[in-house]
mmCIF file of C-alpha atoms in Angstrom:
data_model
loop_
_atom_site.group_PDB
_atom_site.id
_atom_site.type_symbol
_atom_site.label_atom_id
_atom_site.label_comp_id
_atom_site.label_asym_id
_atom_site.label_seq_id
_atom_site.Cartn_x
_atom_site.Cartn_y
_atom_site.Cartn_z
ATOM 1 C CA UNK R 25 23.775 12.626 25.893
ATOM 2 C CA UNK R 26 27.304 15.107 26.925
ATOM 3 C CA UNK R 27 25.782 19.149 28.322
ATOM 4 C CA UNK R 28 29.177 21.326 29.075
ATOM 5 C CA UNK R 29 30.895 19.100 31.831
ATOM 6 C CA UNK R 30 28.720 15.694 32.691
ATOM 7 C CA UNK R 31 28.280 12.980 31.175
ATOM 8 C CA UNK R 32 24.576 10.570 31.516
ATOM 9 C CA UNK R 33 25.125 7.353 30.639
ATOM 10 C CA UNK R 34 22.949 5.513 27.873
ATOM 11 C CA UNK R 35 21.724 3.055 30.612
ATOM 12 C CA UNK R 36 19.867 6.004 32.432
ATOM 13 C CA UNK R 37 21.989 6.505 35.166
ATOM 14 C CA UNK R 38 22.992 9.643 36.851
ATOM 15 C CA UNK R 39 24.920 12.044 34.846
ATOM 16 C CA UNK R 40 28.904 11.822 36.102
ATOM 17 C CA UNK R 41 31.477 14.462 35.586
ATOM 18 C CA UNK R 42 33.968 13.593 32.415
ATOM 19 C CA UNK R 43 37.368 14.289 33.604
ATOM 20 C CA UNK R 44 39.397 16.605 32.453
ATOM 21 C CA UNK R 45 43.674 15.300 31.907
ATOM 22 C CA UNK R 46 45.538 17.216 34.404
ATOM 23 C CA UNK R 47 48.498 19.011 31.743
ATOM 24 C CA UNK R 48 45.726 21.047 30.332
ATOM 25 C CA UNK R 49 42.074 23.573 31.387
ATOM 26 C CA UNK R 50 41.243 23.359 27.781
ATOM 27 C CA UNK R 51 40.876 19.776 26.972
ATOM 28 C CA UNK R 52 39.025 17.550 24.050
ATOM 29 C CA UNK R 53 35.799 15.069 25.280
ATOM 30 C CA UNK R 54 35.125 11.915 22.741
ATOM 31 C CA UNK R 55 32.574 9.874 24.449
ATOM 32 C CA UNK R 56 31.301 6.307 22.963
ATOM 33 C CA UNK R 57 28.047 5.422 21.629
ATOM 34 C CA UNK R 58 26.989 3.678 24.881
ATOM 35 C CA UNK R 59 28.011 7.090 27.098
ATOM 36 C CA UNK R 60 30.263 4.269 29.241
ATOM 37 C CA UNK R 61 33.774 5.514 27.631
ATOM 38 C CA UNK R 62 35.201 8.763 27.589
ATOM 39 C CA UNK R 63 38.379 10.262 25.162
ATOM 40 C CA UNK R 64 39.523 12.902 26.908
ATOM 41 C CA UNK R 65 42.978 14.819 25.353
ATOM 42 C CA UNK R 66 44.579 18.894 25.744
ATOM 43 C CA UNK R 67 43.179 20.604 23.215
ATOM 44 C CA UNK R 68 46.047 22.583 22.828
ATOM 45 C CA UNK R 69 48.490 20.869 20.054
ATOM 46 C CA UNK R 70 51.455 22.101 21.941
ATOM 47 C CA UNK R 71 50.396 21.048 25.257
ATOM 48 C CA UNK R 72 52.111 18.037 25.606
ATOM 49 C CA UNK R 73 50.040 15.137 27.424
ATOM 50 C CA UNK R 74 48.353 11.910 26.114
ATOM 51 C CA UNK R 75 45.070 10.514 25.131
ATOM 52 C CA UNK R 76 43.194 9.544 28.215
ATOM 53 C CA UNK R 77 40.677 6.815 27.881
ATOM 54 C CA UNK R 78 38.411 6.966 30.978
ATOM 55 C CA UNK R 79 35.577 3.972 32.770
ATOM 56 C CA UNK R 80 33.063 6.897 33.508
ATOM 57 C CA UNK R 81 31.312 3.873 35.293
ATOM 58 C CA UNK R 82 34.691 3.450 37.510
ATOM 59 C CA UNK R 83 35.475 6.478 37.692
ATOM 60 C CA UNK R 84 39.096 5.500 36.130
ATOM 61 C CA UNK R 85 41.830 5.742 33.985
ATOM 62 C CA UNK R 86 41.474 2.436 31.054
ATOM 63 C CA UNK R 87 44.820 3.838 29.066
ATOM 64 C CA UNK R 88 47.307 6.654 28.231
ATOM 65 C CA UNK R 89 47.718 6.906 24.465
ATOM 66 C CA UNK R 90 50.132 9.143 23.622
ATOM 67 C CA UNK R 91 49.251 11.509 21.303
ATOM 68 C CA UNK R 92 51.298 11.969 17.650
ATOM 69 C CA UNK R 93 52.896 15.385 16.956
ATOM 70 C CA UNK R 94 50.138 16.147 13.878
ATOM 71 C CA UNK R 95 46.928 14.465 15.223
ATOM 72 C CA UNK R 96 43.405 16.127 14.296
ATOM 73 C CA UNK R 97 40.808 14.631 15.908
ATOM 74 C CA UNK R 98 40.326 10.933 17.644
ATOM 75 C CA UNK R 99 37.418 9.520 18.013
ATOM 76 C CA UNK R 100 35.748 5.778 19.442
ATOM 77 C CA UNK R 101 35.229 3.391 16.810
ATOM 78 C CA UNK R 102 33.274 -0.194 16.431
ATOM 79 C CA UNK R 103 30.884 0.034 19.498
ATOM 80 C CA UNK R 104 33.467 1.846 21.993
ATOM 81 C CA UNK R 105 36.025 -1.184 21.293
ATOM 82 C CA UNK R 106 38.552 0.930 18.824
ATOM 83 C CA UNK R 107 39.894 3.981 18.984
ATOM 84 C CA UNK R 108 40.418 6.056 15.726
ATOM 85 C CA UNK R 109 43.082 8.421 15.727
ATOM 86 C CA UNK R 110 43.191 10.842 12.336
ATOM 87 C CA UNK R 111 46.210 12.972 11.918
ATOM 88 C CA UNK R 112 47.572 14.737 8.932
ATOM 89 C CA UNK R 113 48.559 12.182 6.683
ATOM 90 C CA UNK R 114 47.541 8.778 8.860
ATOM 91 C CA UNK R 115 45.145 7.345 10.073
ATOM 92 C CA UNK R 116 45.877 5.309 13.768
ATOM 93 C CA UNK R 117 43.756 2.005 15.521
ATOM 94 C CA UNK R 118 44.223 1.534 19.040
ATOM 95 C CA UNK R 119 42.307 -0.643 21.073
ATOM 96 C CA UNK R 120 40.017 1.196 24.118
ATOM 97 C CA UNK R 121 40.947 -1.040 26.540
ATOM 98 C CA UNK R 122 44.750 -1.252 26.347
ATOM 99 C CA UNK R 123 45.807 1.634 24.164
ATOM 100 C CA UNK R 124 48.116 -0.870 22.293
ATOM 101 C CA UNK R 125 48.348 0.450 18.874
ATOM 102 C CA UNK R 126 46.736 -2.265 16.766
ATOM 103 C CA UNK R 127 47.638 -0.558 12.747
ATOM 104 C CA UNK R 128 47.835 2.187 11.584
ATOM 105 C CA UNK R 129 47.862 3.365 7.669
ATOM 106 C CA UNK R 130 48.305 6.043 4.671
ATOM 107 C CA UNK R 131 45.105 7.505 3.314
ATOM 108 C CA UNK R 132 47.126 8.294 0.398
ATOM 109 C CA UNK R 133 44.171 11.779 0.353
ATOM 110 C CA UNK R 134 45.762 15.305 -1.181
ATOM 111 C CA UNK R 135 45.817 16.723 2.876
ATOM 112 C CA UNK R 136 43.977 16.038 5.560
ATOM 113 C CA UNK R 137 42.425 12.505 5.466
ATOM 114 C CA UNK R 138 38.579 12.964 5.253
ATOM 115 C CA UNK R 139 36.981 9.630 6.292
ATOM 116 C CA UNK R 140 33.225 8.945 5.796
ATOM 117 C CA UNK R 141 32.257 5.671 9.319
ATOM 118 C CA UNK R 142 29.923 3.393 8.162
ATOM 119 C CA UNK R 143 27.620 1.723 10.383
ATOM 120 C CA UNK R 144 28.944 0.635 13.299
ATOM 121 C CA UNK R 145 32.668 2.176 12.890
ATOM 122 C CA UNK R 146 34.001 -0.937 11.016
ATOM 123 C CA UNK R 147 34.548 0.727 7.015
ATOM 124 C CA UNK R 148 36.028 4.106 6.404
ATOM 125 C CA UNK R 149 35.356 4.838 3.027
ATOM 126 C CA UNK R 150 38.870 8.156 2.120
ATOM 127 C CA UNK R 151 38.755 9.762 -1.013
ATOM 128 C CA UNK R 152 41.651 9.762 -2.828
ATOM 129 C CA UNK R 153 43.897 11.495 -5.989
ATOM 130 C CA UNK R 154 45.845 8.496 -7.577
ATOM 131 C CA UNK R 155 48.579 9.719 -9.855
ATOM 132 C CA UNK R 156 47.379 6.454 -12.784
ATOM 133 C CA UNK R 157 43.592 6.839 -12.482
ATOM 134 C CA UNK R 158 42.539 10.479 -11.378
ATOM 135 C CA UNK R 159 40.010 10.602 -7.547
ATOM 136 C CA UNK R 160 39.321 7.362 -6.149
ATOM 137 C CA UNK R 161 37.244 6.429 -3.137
ATOM 138 C CA UNK R 162 38.940 3.637 -1.128
ATOM 139 C CA UNK R 163 37.814 1.908 1.786
ATOM 140 C CA UNK R 164 39.402 0.452 4.192
ATOM 141 C CA UNK R 165 38.497 -1.945 7.366
ATOM 142 C CA UNK R 166 39.824 -0.728 10.790
ATOM 143 C CA UNK R 167 39.518 -4.447 11.618
ATOM 144 C CA UNK R 168 42.275 -4.834 10.258
ATOM 145 C CA UNK R 169 43.824 -1.512 8.690
ATOM 146 C CA UNK R 170 43.803 -2.914 5.524
ATOM 147 C CA UNK R 171 42.497 -1.708 2.453
ATOM 148 C CA UNK R 172 39.604 -3.349 1.534
ATOM 149 C CA UNK R 173 38.712 -2.038 -2.318
ATOM 150 C CA UNK R 174 39.631 0.877 -4.113
ATOM 151 C CA UNK R 175 36.544 2.372 -6.860
ATOM 152 C CA UNK R 176 37.381 5.295 -9.531
ATOM 153 C CA UNK R 177 34.785 8.195 -9.438
ATOM 154 C CA UNK R 178 34.130 11.486 -11.398
ATOM 155 C CA UNK R 179 34.191 13.211 -8.239
ATOM 156 C CA UNK R 180 32.913 12.602 -5.066
ATOM 157 C CA UNK R 181 31.062 15.253 -2.774
ATOM 158 C CA UNK R 182 29.350 13.345 -0.677
ATOM 159 C CA UNK R 183 29.674 9.524 0.933
ATOM 160 C CA UNK R 184 28.465 6.830 2.257
ATOM 161 C CA UNK R 185 29.501 2.786 3.186
ATOM 162 C CA UNK R 186 27.384 0.086 4.256
ATOM 163 C CA UNK R 187 27.924 -1.642 7.195
ATOM 164 C CA UNK R 188 30.030 -4.680 5.671
ATOM 165 C CA UNK R 189 32.183 -2.466 3.269
ATOM 166 C CA UNK R 190 31.156 -3.611 0.351
ATOM 167 C CA UNK R 191 28.741 -1.031 -0.916
ATOM 168 C CA UNK R 192 29.086 3.156 -1.627
ATOM 169 C CA UNK R 193 26.995 5.304 -2.623
ATOM 170 C CA UNK R 194 29.087 8.538 -3.792
ATOM 171 C CA UNK R 195 27.353 11.964 -4.797
ATOM 172 C CA UNK R 196 28.930 14.889 -7.264
ATOM 173 C CA UNK R 197 28.127 17.937 -9.263
ATOM 174 C CA UNK R 198 27.435 15.540 -12.051
ATOM 175 C CA UNK R 199 24.740 14.201 -9.869
ATOM 176 C CA UNK R 200 25.465 10.476 -10.928
#
């Protein structure tokens, strides 16, 4: 649970300070689901500096991740084992412990990619616009950075994908 500049660990330990990057006073911070890891980076796109992965129990930086120039957001996925980075036209997956790049893909989404994550964060459903079939939902396996399915849809205003990446629930204006 995050509040202001502290994070309380799920195990009930005392709150610890969430460190900020030295390159900026104004930082964005994301916590892993168990509250053990924090991801921080300068909030301004013009402020230099990498994303930092902090182990909050050790109060130490465990990885430095370079920021893409068009980065929009980042978050922990797969129980904190990976970092999902969303840029203007690409999605990047990195290892939380090392910062090593594990994969990257371009979802072919109009505008900024909108991702809906499965429970556990292994799969992402992304609305795409295909020239040959029109609107569709692409499902990506974030462990391998590979597209696993492409489902044509009439209109999708709400999307959900199950934890195994097999089933989609799609809602639209036509109530189907």
